[in-house]
Every structure is written in structure tokens, then in C-alpha cells.
PDB file of N, CA and C in Angstrom:
ATOM      1  N   MET A   7      15.209  -6.805   5.420  1.00  0.00           N
ATOM      2  CA  MET A   7      15.682  -6.511   6.755  1.00  0.00           C
ATOM      3  C   MET A   7      17.208  -6.491   6.765  1.00  0.00           C
ATOM      4  N   ARG A   8      17.787  -7.466   6.078  1.00  0.00           N
ATOM      5  CA  ARG A   8      19.242  -7.564   6.070  1.00  0.00           C
ATOM      6  C   ARG A   8      19.869  -6.322   5.431  1.00  0.00           C
ATOM      7  N   ILE A   9      19.283  -5.838   4.351  1.00  0.00           N
ATOM      8  CA  ILE A   9      19.814  -4.660   3.661  1.00  0.00           C
ATOM      9  C   ILE A   9      19.665  -3.425   4.542  1.00  0.00           C
ATOM     10  N   VAL A  10      18.538  -3.281   5.209  1.00  0.00           N
ATOM     11  CA  VAL A  10      18.330  -2.139   6.107  1.00  0.00           C
ATOM     12  C   VAL A  10      19.346  -2.184   7.242  1.00  0.00           C
ATOM     13  N   GLU A  11      19.509  -3.337   7.852  1.00  0.00           N
ATOM     14  CA  GLU A  11      20.479  -3.456   8.945  1.00  0.00           C
ATOM     15  C   GLU A  11      21.888  -3.135   8.466  1.00  0.00           C
ATOM     16  N   GLU A  12      22.228  -3.628   7.289  1.00  0.00           N
ATOM     17  CA  GLU A  12      23.554  -3.349   6.734  1.00  0.00           C
ATOM     18  C   GLU A  12      23.760  -1.857   6.503  1.00  0.00           C
ATOM     19  N   SER A  13      22.693  -1.151   6.135  1.00  0.00           N
ATOM     20  CA  SER A  13      22.807   0.280   5.839  1.00  0.00           C
ATOM     21  C   SER A  13      23.126   1.111   7.078  1.00  0.00           C
ATOM     22  N   TYR A  14      22.901   0.546   8.262  1.00  0.00           N
ATOM     23  CA  TYR A  14      23.190   1.275   9.493  1.00  0.00           C
ATOM     24  C   TYR A  14      24.597   1.000  10.035  1.00  0.00           C
ATOM     25  N   LEU A  15      25.332   0.128   9.407  1.00  0.00           N
ATOM     26  CA  LEU A  15      26.691  -0.165   9.854  1.00  0.00           C
ATOM     27  C   LEU A  15      27.637   0.925   9.357  1.00  0.00           C
ATOM     28  N   GLY A  16      28.457   1.441  10.221  1.00  0.00           N
ATOM     29  CA  GLY A  16      29.434   2.449   9.812  1.00  0.00           C
ATOM     30  C   GLY A  16      28.804   3.807   9.557  1.00  0.00           C
ATOM     31  N   HIS A  17      29.612   4.687   9.004  1.00  0.00           N
ATOM     32  CA  HIS A  17      29.198   6.070   8.763  1.00  0.00           C
ATOM     33  C   HIS A  17      28.825   6.258   7.295  1.00  0.00           C
ATOM     34  N   ARG A  18      27.624   6.821   7.037  1.00  0.00           N
ATOM     35  CA  ARG A  18      27.149   7.130   5.685  1.00  0.00           C
ATOM     36  C   ARG A  18      27.167   5.922   4.759  1.00  0.00           C
ATOM     37  N   GLN A  19      26.642   4.827   5.215  1.00  0.00           N
ATOM     38  CA  GLN A  19      26.664   3.605   4.421  1.00  0.00           C
ATOM     39  C   GLN A  19      25.426   3.413   3.549  1.00  0.00           C
ATOM     40  N   GLY A  20      24.412   4.255   3.696  1.00  0.00           N
ATOM     41  CA  GLY A  20      23.169   4.064   2.955  1.00  0.00           C
ATOM     42  C   GLY A  20      23.351   4.012   1.456  1.00  0.00           C
ATOM     43  N   SER A  21      24.018   4.991   0.875  1.00  0.00           N
ATOM     44  CA  SER A  21      24.209   5.031  -0.576  1.00  0.00           C
ATOM     45  C   SER A  21      25.046   3.862  -1.067  1.00  0.00           C
ATOM     46  N   VAL A  22      26.088   3.534  -0.311  1.00  0.00           N
ATOM     47  CA  VAL A  22      26.975   2.428  -0.697  1.00  0.00           C
ATOM     48  C   VAL A  22      26.209   1.109  -0.683  1.00  0.00           C
ATOM     49  N   VAL A  23      25.419   0.890   0.343  1.00  0.00           N
ATOM     50  CA  VAL A  23      24.642  -0.352   0.465  1.00  0.00           C
ATOM     51  C   VAL A  23      23.604  -0.432  -0.647  1.00  0.00           C
ATOM     52  N   ALA A  24      22.918   0.681  -0.925  1.00  0.00           N
ATOM     53  CA  ALA A  24      21.914   0.690  -1.998  1.00  0.00           C
ATOM     54  C   ALA A  24      22.573   0.326  -3.333  1.00  0.00           C
ATOM     55  N   ARG A  25      23.689   0.936  -3.621  1.00  0.00           N
ATOM     56  CA  ARG A  25      24.399   0.655  -4.873  1.00  0.00           C
ATOM     57  C   ARG A  25      24.826  -0.812  -4.934  1.00  0.00           C
ATOM     58  N   ARG A  26      25.342  -1.326  -3.832  1.00  0.00           N
ATOM     59  CA  ARG A  26      25.818  -2.710  -3.789  1.00  0.00           C
ATOM     60  C   ARG A  26      24.697  -3.701  -4.095  1.00  0.00           C
ATOM     61  N   HIS A  27      23.486  -3.390  -3.658  1.00  0.00           N
ATOM     62  CA  HIS A  27      22.360  -4.311  -3.841  1.00  0.00           C
ATOM     63  C   HIS A  27      21.494  -3.954  -5.044  1.00  0.00           C
ATOM     64  N   GLY A  28      21.905  -2.938  -5.801  1.00  0.00           N
ATOM     65  CA  GLY A  28      21.189  -2.593  -7.024  1.00  0.00           C
ATOM     66  C   GLY A  28      19.822  -1.974  -6.805  1.00  0.00           C
ATOM     67  N   ILE A  29      19.658  -1.250  -5.693  1.00  0.00           N
ATOM     68  CA  ILE A  29      18.398  -0.554  -5.426  1.00  0.00           C
ATOM     69  C   ILE A  29      18.679   0.938  -5.324  1.00  0.00           C
ATOM     70  N   SER A  30      17.649   1.737  -5.443  1.00  0.00           N
ATOM     71  CA  SER A  30      17.841   3.180  -5.339  1.00  0.00           C
ATOM     72  C   SER A  30      17.981   3.587  -3.878  1.00  0.00           C
ATOM     73  N   ARG A  31      18.633   4.704  -3.664  1.00  0.00           N
ATOM     74  CA  ARG A  31      18.784   5.249  -2.310  1.00  0.00           C
ATOM     75  C   ARG A  31      17.404   5.592  -1.743  1.00  0.00           C
ATOM     76  N   ALA A  32      16.498   6.069  -2.625  1.00  0.00           N
ATOM     77  CA  ALA A  32      15.142   6.426  -2.182  1.00  0.00           C
ATOM     78  C   ALA A  32      14.389   5.203  -1.662  1.00  0.00           C
ATOM     79  N   LEU A  33      14.534   4.066  -2.340  1.00  0.00           N
ATOM     80  CA  LEU A  33      13.869   2.847  -1.888  1.00  0.00           C
ATOM     81  C   LEU A  33      14.422   2.411  -0.533  1.00  0.00           C
ATOM     82  N   LEU A  34      15.738   2.483  -0.390  1.00  0.00           N
ATOM     83  CA  LEU A  34      16.340   2.123   0.898  1.00  0.00           C
ATOM     84  C   LEU A  34      15.832   3.046   1.998  1.00  0.00           C
ATOM     85  N   THR A  35      15.687   4.326   1.688  1.00  0.00           N
ATOM     86  CA  THR A  35      15.164   5.281   2.668  1.00  0.00           C
ATOM     87  C   THR A  35      13.743   4.913   3.077  1.00  0.00           C
ATOM     88  N   GLN A  36      12.914   4.498   2.117  1.00  0.00           N
ATOM     89  CA  GLN A  36      11.540   4.073   2.438  1.00  0.00           C
ATOM     90  C   GLN A  36      11.566   2.853   3.353  1.00  0.00           C
ATOM     91  N   TRP A  37      12.436   1.900   3.036  1.00  0.00           N
ATOM     92  CA  TRP A  37      12.544   0.703   3.870  1.00  0.00           C
ATOM     93  C   TRP A  37      12.999   1.069   5.280  1.00  0.00           C
ATOM     94  N   ARG A  38      13.940   2.006   5.378  1.00  0.00           N
ATOM     95  CA  ARG A  38      14.438   2.405   6.702  1.00  0.00           C
ATOM     96  C   ARG A  38      13.330   3.071   7.516  1.00  0.00           C
ATOM     97  N   ARG A  39      12.521   3.920   6.861  1.00  0.00           N
ATOM     98  CA  ARG A  39      11.398   4.566   7.566  1.00  0.00           C
ATOM     99  C   ARG A  39      10.396   3.512   8.051  1.00  0.00           C
ATOM    100  N   ALA A  40      10.099   2.552   7.171  1.00  0.00           N
ATOM    101  CA  ALA A  40       9.169   1.480   7.547  1.00  0.00           C
ATOM    102  C   ALA A  40       9.736   0.677   8.709  1.00  0.00           C
ATOM    103  N   TRP A  41      11.033   0.438   8.710  1.00  0.00           N
ATOM    104  CA  TRP A  41      11.684  -0.303   9.791  1.00  0.00           C
ATOM    105  C   TRP A  41      11.545   0.453  11.108  1.00  0.00           C
ATOM    106  N   HIS A  42      11.752   1.774  11.071  1.00  0.00           N
ATOM    107  CA  HIS A  42      11.616   2.597  12.285  1.00  0.00           C
ATOM    108  C   HIS A  42      10.182   2.590  12.818  1.00  0.00           C
ATOM    109  N   LYS A  43       9.211   2.496  11.920  1.00  0.00           N
ATOM    110  CA  LYS A  43       7.805   2.473  12.332  1.00  0.00           C
ATOM    111  C   LYS A  43       7.350   1.079  12.747  1.00  0.00           C
ATOM    112  N   GLY A  44       8.243   0.093  12.620  1.00  0.00           N
ATOM    113  CA  GLY A  44       7.892  -1.271  12.997  1.00  0.00           C
ATOM    114  C   GLY A  44       7.102  -2.016  11.935  1.00  0.00           C
ATOM    115  N   LEU A  45       7.140  -1.513  10.702  1.00  0.00           N
ATOM    116  CA  LEU A  45       6.367  -2.139   9.632  1.00  0.00           C
ATOM    117  C   LEU A  45       7.147  -3.230   8.909  1.00  0.00           C
ATOM    118  N   LEU A  46       8.454  -3.286   9.092  1.00  0.00           N
ATOM    119  CA  LEU A  46       9.264  -4.356   8.506  1.00  0.00           C
ATOM    120  C   LEU A  46       9.597  -5.326   9.618  1.00  0.00           C
ATOM    121  N   ASP A  47       9.038  -6.499   9.550  1.00  0.00           N
ATOM    122  CA  ASP A  47       9.312  -7.461  10.611  1.00  0.00           C
ATOM    123  C   ASP A  47      10.157  -8.624  10.137  1.00  0.00           C
ATOM    124  N   GLY A  48      10.448  -8.652   8.841  1.00  0.00           N
ATOM    125  CA  GLY A  48      11.265  -9.745   8.324  1.00  0.00           C
ATOM    126  C   GLY A  48      10.534 -11.073   8.285  1.00  0.00           C
ATOM    127  N   GLY A  49       9.252 -11.046   8.567  1.00  0.00           N
ATOM    128  CA  GLY A  49       8.475 -12.282   8.600  1.00  0.00           C
ATOM    129  C   GLY A  49       8.020 -12.709   7.220  1.00  0.00           C
ATOM    130  N   ARG A  50       7.140 -13.644   7.227  1.00  0.00           N
ATOM    131  CA  ARG A  50       6.598 -14.174   5.985  1.00  0.00           C
ATOM    132  C   ARG A  50       5.580 -13.191   5.411  1.00  0.00           C
ATOM    133  N   PRO A  51       5.322 -13.271   4.109  1.00  0.00           N
ATOM    134  CA  PRO A  51       4.318 -12.389   3.504  1.00  0.00           C
ATOM    135  C   PRO A  51       2.956 -12.586   4.154  1.00  0.00           C
ATOM    136  N   VAL A  52       2.210 -11.513   4.252  1.00  0.00           N
ATOM    137  CA  VAL A  52       0.880 -11.554   4.839  1.00  0.00           C
ATOM    138  C   VAL A  52      -0.133 -11.387   3.717  1.00  0.00           C
ATOM    139  N   PHE A  53      -1.094 -12.288   3.668  1.00  0.00           N
ATOM    140  CA  PHE A  53      -2.130 -12.209   2.667  1.00  0.00           C
ATOM    141  C   PHE A  53      -3.422 -11.755   3.322  1.00  0.00           C
ATOM    142  N   THR A  54      -4.137 -10.906   2.624  1.00  0.00           N
ATOM    143  CA  THR A  54      -5.391 -10.375   3.126  1.00  0.00           C
ATOM    144  C   THR A  54      -6.542 -10.988   2.352  1.00  0.00           C
ATOM    145  N   PRO A  55      -7.545 -11.505   3.057  1.00  0.00           N
ATOM    146  CA  PRO A  55      -8.680 -12.076   2.338  1.00  0.00           C
ATOM    147  C   PRO A  55      -9.449 -10.986   1.595  1.00  0.00           C
ATOM    148  N   VAL A  56      -9.849 -11.295   0.379  1.00  0.00           N
ATOM    149  CA  VAL A  56     -10.588 -10.349  -0.457  1.00  0.00           C
ATOM    150  C   VAL A  56     -11.784 -11.065  -1.051  1.00  0.00           C
ATOM    151  N   GLU A  57     -12.909 -10.390  -1.060  1.00  0.00           N
ATOM    152  CA  GLU A  57     -14.093 -10.926  -1.717  1.00  0.00           C
ATOM    153  C   GLU A  57     -14.370 -10.074  -2.939  1.00  0.00           C
ATOM    154  N   ILE A  58     -14.515 -10.724  -4.077  1.00  0.00           N
ATOM    155  CA  ILE A  58     -14.788 -10.019  -5.325  1.00  0.00           C
ATOM    156  C   ILE A  58     -16.272 -10.171  -5.631  1.00  0.00           C
ATOM    157  N   GLY A  59     -16.923  -9.048  -5.836  1.00  0.00           N
ATOM    158  CA  GLY A  59     -18.344  -9.064  -6.154  1.00  0.00           C
ATOM    159  C   GLY A  59     -18.561  -8.804  -7.626  1.00  0.00           C
ATOM    160  N   PRO A  60     -19.809  -8.641  -8.016  1.00  0.00           N
ATOM    161  CA  PRO A  60     -20.109  -8.378  -9.426  1.00  0.00           C
ATOM    162  C   PRO A  60     -19.498  -7.052  -9.863  1.00  0.00           C
ATOM    163  N   ASP A  61     -19.190  -6.952 -11.137  1.00  0.00           N
ATOM    164  CA  ASP A  61     -18.604  -5.737 -11.700  1.00  0.00           C
ATOM    165  C   ASP A  61     -19.639  -4.620 -11.621  1.00  0.00           C
ATOM    166  N   LEU A  62     -19.322  -3.554 -10.897  1.00  0.00           N
ATOM    167  CA  LEU A  62     -20.266  -2.453 -10.726  1.00  0.00           C
ATOM    168  C   LEU A  62     -20.529  -1.714 -12.029  1.00  0.00           C
ATOM    169  N   ARG A  63     -19.577  -1.764 -12.958  1.00  0.00           N
ATOM    170  CA  ARG A  63     -19.788  -1.082 -14.237  1.00  0.00           C
ATOM    171  C   ARG A  63     -20.979  -1.684 -14.977  1.00  0.00           C
ATOM    172  N   ASP A  64     -21.154  -3.011 -14.894  1.00  0.00           N
ATOM    173  CA  ASP A  64     -22.305  -3.647 -15.539  1.00  0.00           C
ATOM    174  C   ASP A  64     -23.607  -3.146 -14.919  1.00  0.00           C
ATOM    175  N   ARG A  65     -23.612  -3.018 -13.613  1.00  0.00           N
ATOM    176  CA  ARG A  65     -24.813  -2.555 -12.919  1.00  0.00           C
ATOM    177  C   ARG A  65     -25.092  -1.092 -13.248  1.00  0.00           C
ATOM    178  N   GLN A  66     -24.050  -0.291 -13.399  1.00  0.00           N
ATOM    179  CA  GLN A  66     -24.242   1.129 -13.698  1.00  0.00           C
ATOM    180  C   GLN A  66     -24.791   1.322 -15.107  1.00  0.00           C
ATOM    181  N   ARG A  67     -24.393   0.459 -16.037  1.00  0.00           N
ATOM    182  CA  ARG A  67     -24.925   0.558 -17.406  1.00  0.00           C
ATOM    183  C   ARG A  67     -26.426   0.261 -17.414  1.00  0.00           C
ATOM    184  N   GLU A  68     -26.824  -0.704 -16.581  1.00  0.00           N
ATOM    185  CA  GLU A  68     -28.240  -1.089 -16.522  1.00  0.00           C
ATOM    186  C   GLU A  68     -29.084  -0.020 -15.841  1.00  0.00           C
ATOM    187  N   ALA A  69     -28.564   0.549 -14.753  1.00  0.00           N
ATOM    188  CA  ALA A  69     -29.293   1.567 -13.996  1.00  0.00           C
ATOM    189  C   ALA A  69     -28.330   2.709 -13.688  1.00  0.00           C
ATOM    190  N   PRO A  70     -28.313   3.758 -14.499  1.00  0.00           N
ATOM    191  CA  PRO A  70     -27.350   4.839 -14.339  1.00  0.00           C
ATOM    192  C   PRO A  70     -27.349   5.471 -12.954  1.00  0.00           C
ATOM    193  N   ALA A  71     -28.492   5.619 -12.344  1.00  0.00           N
ATOM    194  CA  ALA A  71     -28.536   6.199 -11.004  1.00  0.00           C
ATOM    195  C   ALA A  71     -28.818   5.095 -10.000  1.00  0.00           C
ATOM    196  N   MET A  72     -27.906   4.939  -9.025  1.00  0.00           N
ATOM    197  CA  MET A  72     -28.122   3.920  -7.997  1.00  0.00           C
ATOM    198  C   MET A  72     -29.280   4.371  -7.110  1.00  0.00           C
ATOM    199  N   GLN A  73     -30.128   3.434  -6.756  1.00  0.00           N
ATOM    200  CA  GLN A  73     -31.280   3.772  -5.947  1.00  0.00           C
ATOM    201  C   GLN A  73     -31.375   2.842  -4.752  1.00  0.00           C
ATOM    202  N   GLY A  74     -32.141   3.257  -3.759  1.00  0.00           N
ATOM    203  CA  GLY A  74     -32.377   2.425  -2.582  1.00  0.00           C
ATOM    204  C   GLY A  74     -31.109   2.165  -1.790  1.00  0.00           C
ATOM    205  N   GLU A  75     -30.964   0.909  -1.348  1.00  0.00           N
ATOM    206  CA  GLU A  75     -29.818   0.534  -0.535  1.00  0.00           C
ATOM    207  C   GLU A  75     -28.496   0.692  -1.284  1.00  0.00           C
ATOM    208  N   ASP A  76     -28.489   0.436  -2.594  1.00  0.00           N
ATOM    209  CA  ASP A  76     -27.270   0.533  -3.384  1.00  0.00           C
ATOM    210  C   ASP A  76     -26.683   1.938  -3.378  1.00  0.00           C
ATOM    211  N   ALA A  77     -27.520   2.957  -3.183  1.00  0.00           N
ATOM    212  CA  ALA A  77     -27.042   4.338  -3.191  1.00  0.00           C
ATOM    213  C   ALA A  77     -26.075   4.598  -2.042  1.00  0.00           C
ATOM    214  N   HIS A  78     -26.144   3.793  -0.994  1.00  0.00           N
ATOM    215  CA  HIS A  78     -25.282   3.995   0.167  1.00  0.00           C
ATOM    216  C   HIS A  78     -24.287   2.851   0.355  1.00  0.00           C
ATOM    217  N   ALA A  79     -24.126   2.020  -0.662  1.00  0.00           N
ATOM    218  CA  ALA A  79     -23.203   0.885  -0.562  1.00  0.00           C
ATOM    219  C   ALA A  79     -21.776   1.401  -0.401  1.00  0.00           C
ATOM    220  N   ARG A  80     -21.042   0.752   0.510  1.00  0.00           N
ATOM    221  CA  ARG A  80     -19.672   1.183   0.788  1.00  0.00           C
ATOM    222  C   ARG A  80     -18.747  -0.019   0.758  1.00  0.00           C
ATOM    223  N   ILE A  81     -17.484   0.273   0.473  1.00  0.00           N
ATOM    224  CA  ILE A  81     -16.429  -0.732   0.498  1.00  0.00           C
ATOM    225  C   ILE A  81     -15.475  -0.337   1.604  1.00  0.00           C
ATOM    226  N   GLU A  82     -15.100  -1.297   2.422  1.00  0.00           N
ATOM    227  CA  GLU A  82     -14.117  -1.033   3.476  1.00  0.00           C
ATOM    228  C   GLU A  82     -12.882  -1.881   3.207  1.00  0.00           C
ATOM    229  N   ILE A  83     -11.723  -1.220   3.201  1.00  0.00           N
ATOM    230  CA  ILE A  83     -10.457  -1.886   2.898  1.00  0.00           C
ATOM    231  C   ILE A  83      -9.514  -1.668   4.070  1.00  0.00           C
ATOM    232  N   THR A  84      -8.902  -2.740   4.565  1.00  0.00           N
ATOM    233  CA  THR A  84      -7.863  -2.630   5.584  1.00  0.00           C
ATOM    234  C   THR A  84      -6.526  -2.852   4.899  1.00  0.00           C
ATOM    235  N   LEU A  85      -5.668  -1.845   4.950  1.00  0.00           N
ATOM    236  CA  LEU A  85      -4.371  -1.911   4.285  1.00  0.00           C
ATOM    237  C   LEU A  85      -3.364  -2.674   5.141  1.00  0.00           C
ATOM    238  N   ALA A  86      -2.264  -3.064   4.536  1.00  0.00           N
ATOM    239  CA  ALA A  86      -1.225  -3.825   5.236  1.00  0.00           C
ATOM    240  C   ALA A  86      -0.660  -3.045   6.419  1.00  0.00           C
ATOM    241  N   ASN A  87      -0.650  -1.708   6.335  1.00  0.00           N
ATOM    242  CA  ASN A  87      -0.104  -0.898   7.426  1.00  0.00           C
ATOM    243  C   ASN A  87      -1.123  -0.658   8.540  1.00  0.00           C
ATOM    244  N   GLY A  88      -2.296  -1.286   8.438  1.00  0.00           N
ATOM    245  CA  GLY A  88      -3.298  -1.188   9.494  1.00  0.00           C
ATOM    246  C   GLY A  88      -4.338  -0.102   9.277  1.00  0.00           C
ATOM    247  N   ARG A  89      -4.099   0.799   8.352  1.00  0.00           N
ATOM    248  CA  ARG A  89      -5.072   1.854   8.083  1.00  0.00           C
ATOM    249  C   ARG A  89      -6.303   1.253   7.413  1.00  0.00           C
ATOM    250  N   ARG A  90      -7.461   1.893   7.672  1.00  0.00           N
ATOM    251  CA  ARG A  90      -8.710   1.416   7.077  1.00  0.00           C
ATOM    252  C   ARG A  90      -9.254   2.507   6.175  1.00  0.00           C
ATOM    253  N   LEU A  91      -9.775   2.098   5.058  1.00  0.00           N
ATOM    254  CA  LEU A  91     -10.308   3.024   4.069  1.00  0.00           C
ATOM    255  C   LEU A  91     -11.730   2.600   3.753  1.00  0.00           C
ATOM    256  N   ALA A  92     -12.681   3.507   3.895  1.00  0.00           N
ATOM    257  CA  ALA A  92     -14.074   3.231   3.559  1.00  0.00           C
ATOM    258  C   ALA A  92     -14.473   4.201   2.454  1.00  0.00           C
ATOM    259  N   VAL A  93     -14.940   3.655   1.331  1.00  0.00           N
ATOM    260  CA  VAL A  93     -15.301   4.484   0.183  1.00  0.00           C
ATOM    261  C   VAL A  93     -16.642   4.030  -0.373  1.00  0.00           C
ATOM    262  N   SER A  94     -17.234   4.882  -1.177  1.00  0.00           N
ATOM    263  CA  SER A  94     -18.480   4.547  -1.855  1.00  0.00           C
ATOM    264  C   SER A  94     -18.216   3.405  -2.826  1.00  0.00           C
ATOM    265  N   ALA A  95     -19.166   2.522  -2.970  1.00  0.00           N
ATOM    266  CA  ALA A  95     -18.997   1.365  -3.852  1.00  0.00           C
ATOM    267  C   ALA A  95     -18.871   1.773  -5.311  1.00  0.00           C
ATOM    268  N   ASP A  96     -19.284   2.969  -5.657  1.00  0.00           N
ATOM    269  CA  ASP A  96     -19.196   3.393  -7.055  1.00  0.00           C
ATOM    270  C   ASP A  96     -17.953   4.244  -7.346  1.00  0.00           C
ATOM    271  N   ILE A  97     -16.958   4.196  -6.470  1.00  0.00           N
ATOM    272  CA  ILE A  97     -15.726   4.957  -6.691  1.00  0.00           C
ATOM    273  C   ILE A  97     -15.020   4.443  -7.946  1.00  0.00           C
ATOM    274  N   GLU A  98     -14.416   5.352  -8.679  1.00  0.00           N
ATOM    275  CA  GLU A  98     -13.687   4.964  -9.885  1.00  0.00           C
ATOM    276  C   GLU A  98     -12.403   4.248  -9.488  1.00  0.00           C
ATOM    277  N   ALA A  99     -12.019   3.246 -10.262  1.00  0.00           N
ATOM    278  CA  ALA A  99     -10.840   2.435  -9.950  1.00  0.00           C
ATOM    279  C   ALA A  99      -9.576   3.287  -9.874  1.00  0.00           C
ATOM    280  N   VAL A 100      -9.436   4.260 -10.741  1.00  0.00           N
ATOM    281  CA  VAL A 100      -8.239   5.115 -10.747  1.00  0.00           C
ATOM    282  C   VAL A 100      -8.155   5.905  -9.436  1.00  0.00           C
ATOM    283  N   ALA A 101      -9.266   6.459  -8.999  1.00  0.00           N
ATOM    284  CA  ALA A 101      -9.283   7.229  -7.757  1.00  0.00           C
ATOM    285  C   ALA A 101      -8.979   6.334  -6.562  1.00  0.00           C
ATOM    286  N   LEU A 102      -9.546   5.139  -6.537  1.00  0.00           N
ATOM    287  CA  LEU A 102      -9.294   4.213  -5.443  1.00  0.00           C
ATOM    288  C   LEU A 102      -7.821   3.806  -5.407  1.00  0.00           C
ATOM    289  N   THR A 103      -7.253   3.552  -6.569  1.00  0.00           N
ATOM    290  CA  THR A 103      -5.837   3.180  -6.642  1.00  0.00           C
ATOM    291  C   THR A 103      -4.965   4.285  -6.070  1.00  0.00           C
ATOM    292  N   ARG A 104      -5.249   5.522  -6.427  1.00  0.00           N
ATOM    293  CA  ARG A 104      -4.469   6.653  -5.903  1.00  0.00           C
ATOM    294  C   ARG A 104      -4.602   6.768  -4.392  1.00  0.00           C
ATOM    295  N   LEU A 105      -5.806   6.624  -3.881  1.00  0.00           N
ATOM    296  CA  LEU A 105      -6.017   6.694  -2.429  1.00  0.00           C
ATOM    297  C   LEU A 105      -5.224   5.626  -1.694  1.00  0.00           C
ATOM    298  N   VAL A 106      -5.285   4.406  -2.188  1.00  0.00           N
ATOM    299  CA  VAL A 106      -4.565   3.299  -1.542  1.00  0.00           C
ATOM    300  C   VAL A 106      -3.066   3.568  -1.565  1.00  0.00           C
ATOM    301  N   GLN A 107      -2.530   4.037  -2.688  1.00  0.00           N
ATOM    302  CA  GLN A 107      -1.100   4.308  -2.793  1.00  0.00           C
ATOM    303  C   GLN A 107      -0.677   5.373  -1.800  1.00  0.00           C
ATOM    304  N   VAL A 108      -1.459   6.433  -1.686  1.00  0.00           N
ATOM    305  CA  VAL A 108      -1.123   7.518  -0.749  1.00  0.00           C
ATOM    306  C   VAL A 108      -1.158   7.008   0.690  1.00  0.00           C
ATOM    307  N   LEU A 109      -2.181   6.263   1.037  1.00  0.00           N
ATOM    308  CA  LEU A 109      -2.299   5.770   2.406  1.00  0.00           C
ATOM    309  C   LEU A 109      -1.245   4.734   2.750  1.00  0.00           C
ATOM    310  N   GLU A 110      -0.797   3.956   1.782  1.00  0.00           N
ATOM    311  CA  GLU A 110       0.257   2.989   2.049  1.00  0.00           C
ATOM    312  C   GLU A 110       1.590   3.674   2.298  1.00  0.00           C
ATOM    313  N   ARG A 111       1.815   4.831   1.656  1.00  0.00           N
ATOM    314  CA  ARG A 111       3.078   5.554   1.844  1.00  0.00           C
ATOM    315  C   ARG A 111       3.065   6.391   3.110  1.00  0.00           C
ATOM    316  N   ALA A 112       1.901   6.764   3.590  1.00  0.00           N
ATOM    317  CA  ALA A 112       1.802   7.672   4.740  1.00  0.00           C
ATOM    318  C   ALA A 112       2.261   7.007   6.022  1.00  0.00           C
TER     319      ALA A 112
END
């Protein structure tokens, strides 16, 4: 918060402030956008409860095709920015990681 506030002092201070604090101008720009959207509150870190279930890869090796209720199993994730993501329980980790990254930046 302090760095973002400092970047708004004076004329064209963003690059100078980023350099002074050893961060990229692009990162400062992301922080400034988040600040404008009200996503930077300067508060304490927020932790989200997570439940870890059995490794789905083990289950897929045992039964290649999910059947019954498992065929429609879904995972719902609430991101820090408030967006919610619901995906099939058999989504690949790489694809899920990409989705989360895109939604966090949006």
C-alpha cells in the first residue's frame, strides 16, 4: 500500500518509485490496478480453508472411466478476488492452474 501511495505523489513517479523499491514497473502497475478495484486493503493476509481429498490419479488408475456419482463430481474454488470457479473433479492440474492464474489477474 505504501509503495502504491508513493507512486501517486508528484508527476510521473511510477517508474522512479518502482526502481527505488527494486520492483518492476509492470508489478507496480498491477498493484495500482488492484488498489483502484479495492483489492489492496493493506490488511493482514487472508487464508482460505482448503480440504484435501484422495489423489484422483490413484482412483483413475483403478477405474479409467468414472461412473455413477463420480462422473459428475465437481470442485468449487473461491478465489481471493471473490470470483468462484467450478470445475470437473477430473480436471488436469496444469489446466486448473492456468484457469486460476487467469481469473486472479482478471
